[in-house]
Amino acid sequence: MKKSVLLAVVCFAFSAMGVFAQADLNDVEKRKQGIGAPEQQPGYAKRMSLMKSAAEGSRIKWRTGSGGDLDSYIYYGDANDPITFDILIDQDVKTLENVKLTLSVWDVDEAQGEVDAVYVNGQFVGTLHGANDSWSINNYSIDPSILVGGTKTAPGVNQVQVDLTVSGWAVTVDWGAVSADGGEFNIVEFVPGENKVVSHINPDIHLKFSDEIDAATVTSTTVKLQYRALGGALTDVSCTYTVTKDILTVKPSGNLMDGVKYSLLVVGEKDGVKSKAAAQLPTSPSYDFATIPDLAPEGPGATDPGIFPIQVVRNSKQIRKKATVMRIYTNKWTPWADVELTSQIDKLPVKVTIRDEAKNEIAVQTVDAERSDIRGTADRQKAGTNSMNVYFDWPVSLADGNHTIEVILEPVDQVAVPPVTFTKTTPITMRAGKTLKVVYQFVLVEGWAGGVPAEDRTRMDNLMANCKLFFRDNFPLEDVEVTQATDINVTVPLASYTWPAARNFPGLNSGNTYPFEDTVKNILLNLDAWKNKGSGTAFVGLIPANYGQRSVDSGWTSETGYTGVSYTVGNGAKPEDNKLILLRDDGGVAGNGANATTVAHEFGHNYSLSTKNFSGTAHTANEMPTEGFWVNNRINKSTTEGNTETALLKSLMTVNIQPVAERWICDYDYNELFDNVPSTSMQKTAGTGPHLFVSGGYDLKNQFYLSPVWENEYTTTTYPSQGDLTLVLFNASGGQIASYNFNSFTIKFGDGTTDTVKSFGFFVPTPSGLSSIQVKKGSTILKEIKKSANTPVVTIMSPAAAAVWKGNQTISWSGTDADAGTKLLYTVR
């Protein structure tokens, strides 16, 4: 006998049930203390069939318990060992043939040495077979002579024992049954099958009996299709009945309710269904099944398509080989108000197949679908689990260009042929992604002049690792390659530089002037560290928390007040060659320096990201509604669905540093990056010479800006010129210098308003002068900016100085004829 045994009896019904299970000795000890409940084990809830379908021909069965319920006997420990229960047999057993005892058991650790002996009325019939933490069915052939028979009023009592013969083990016996061949009238098949799901429209429901049926005994009284109405009362469904020999077909008079549990009761004995030979059913079996809920993809809004492939924001533009989530909303599956909730399906496993227009499978996964009232809670919306989420990568075989993606939902455990499915399509635009290369180096200056302290180095290495992940996950890139290079010592060249004190520049806004920073930056641009970083690589310099302190000591107020700064510099072969970013250490105080969003923010400047209002400023303090998803972290970023951080997310381009969780990229900026990032890698065209680079943006609310316009020796880049808007440059005499076509883009904001915006960038040969700029839509002039005495559109200068647009952006210039090879073109903070 073992130590401490507990007996629990649980009755199975159509509703949920509480259960226990066995495990190894350590688990038993845990459960004695009220922890480690066996029902928490994966797979415990997936019980074996209760054998109600009687699907074995004319075999007779006697089960644990009585009536329509079965008893579940669960033991562990030793107080009541062996497990003992009774099976009542209500007929003579002498003529029975092919008699079997069947047991459903949980967690038989047979391979580990557990031995559980089985006895019927004291006679040994075998041992249990099974495996750890899993259900198994055990069958034993037995001699009918060891059974005790009886009558319906005085059935014979047959004792079954399961003896745990090895110390330290436990086992669960869920149910037991004795079966035998016999000549009684019985139901041998039920379609659709016990606990299966069927279509609520014209479902196939029929029963096969062991003999031909007396059709006169089949009525709405003897055969009832039922569900539980609100309040729990069983409600009959109007049906018609067709008898064909031994087959009874039950046809509902109308459609059933979707997502509802039904039972089919067949009355037996003297007042029930009989055979043509007047044989009675020995019992009144009831068969349970459910109807498939309406899983038509719809939502989250009333007019939304219901399926959204998302890599960053909710839109259809995708990068090949990049982590993706297909969010699937089934908002039509709602509870019936007049049906008991416990009699409605709340969860259903569904096979989701995603394929392209050529029927090639992209992903196949089984995901649980849930009723709208279950998954639509505020917590589920914040977690992003209010939809069926299928995670996958777009395959390499999916070509660039436009595609139609099909999503097919097929409920599991259905018997319909062909199966019931729900299908939705969505258009996407696909292209190969870029891998952005970034090299970072510690800049030995100020507090790091004598070397970087170990804790600072670890902190900044971690920062760059987080920057890589944030940048990769939230920009339309396939990947980001981040490499650390040797520290850069600028203390020696810095010693030969001087910069003026702020008092020497009366009338200038010292807050927008950064003499120390410009000095260090120009040193960096002339070092081999910059020149030899590799083609197509962006440069990130890591700077200490007190970077620029000596300039502040000279009266310049803003040298230590920013977390990061970006530059476009030089004339490298690729746009990435011209990107220099400085990131400030926080000195161990979060919020005082750069975080993972800062590098993406600074690259956003380099790719001309603006605000949701497209106001022409480089930053925004606005909160911005957006619909996104952080796929790799599986975090919801949907404003309308209550994202996990704030009611409204902060723009990636907000001027003030924000926690990583609260910054996000808006739909407009993502689309702009999707279009513009690859265009920056266009082939260079032959020929060099003085050129203007014109970049900026325009919206149909007449907001217009240029950022920056300069003259420099530059190899021209070919940019695509197409679209519905045209930028035209004129000289002082009204002659057209150049024009450039670009596409508008319409965005809908959270407040319901829309705006049409577009940024642009292109090269033109340097004109002798620029007097006015027009933006046209067709032949209509939407916006014109003319030169005036006080506000020139552009002042063209020699390469020794820069022409800058005196608009809303902060733009500075540094460079002389002597350092023509490393001219700073513009700076935006």
Coordinates of N, CA, C and O in Angstrom, one line a residue, residues 363 381 386 390 397 414 493 503 536 624-625 631 725 799:
A363 N 2.0 29.7 -45.5 CA 2.0 29.3 -44.1 C 0.7 28.5 -43.8 O -0.4 28.8 -44.3
Q381 N -7.3 43.3 -26.2 CA -7.0 44.3 -27.2 C -5.6 44.9 -27.0 O -4.8 45.0 -27.9
N386 N -6.7 39.9 -29.5 CA -8.1 40.0 -29.8 C -8.3 39.5 -31.3 O -9.4 39.6 -31.8
V390 N -1.3 34.7 -36.9 CA -0.4 33.7 -37.5 C 0.9 34.4 -37.9 O 1.0 35.4 -38.6
S397 N 10.5 32.9 -52.6 CA 9.9 32.7 -53.9 C 8.8 33.7 -54.3 O 8.5 33.8 -55.5
Q414 N -14.4 18.8 -37.8 CA -15.7 18.8 -38.5 C -15.7 17.6 -39.4 O -14.7 17.0 -39.7
P493 N 43.9 66.0 -32.3 CA 43.5 67.1 -33.3 C 42.6 68.1 -32.6 O 42.6 69.3 -33.0
R503 N 29.9 85.3 -26.2 CA 29.9 86.7 -26.2 C 30.5 87.4 -27.4 O 30.2 88.6 -27.6
G536 N 28.6 51.9 -48.5 CA 27.2 51.6 -48.1 C 27.0 51.4 -46.6 O 26.1 50.8 -46.2
M624 N 0.3 60.6 -31.9 CA -0.2 60.3 -33.2 C -1.0 59.0 -33.2 O -0.4 58.0 -32.8
P625 N -2.2 59.0 -33.7 CA -2.9 57.7 -33.8 C -2.2 56.8 -34.9 O -1.8 57.4 -35.9
V631 N 6.0 43.0 -34.4 CA 5.8 41.5 -34.7 C 6.8 40.7 -33.9 O 6.4 39.7 -33.3
L725 N 1.9 65.2 -58.9 CA 2.3 66.5 -58.5 C 3.7 66.9 -59.2 O 4.5 66.0 -59.4
P799 N 31.0 77.1 -54.1 CA 31.2 75.9 -53.3 C 31.8 76.2 -51.9 O 31.8 75.4 -51.1

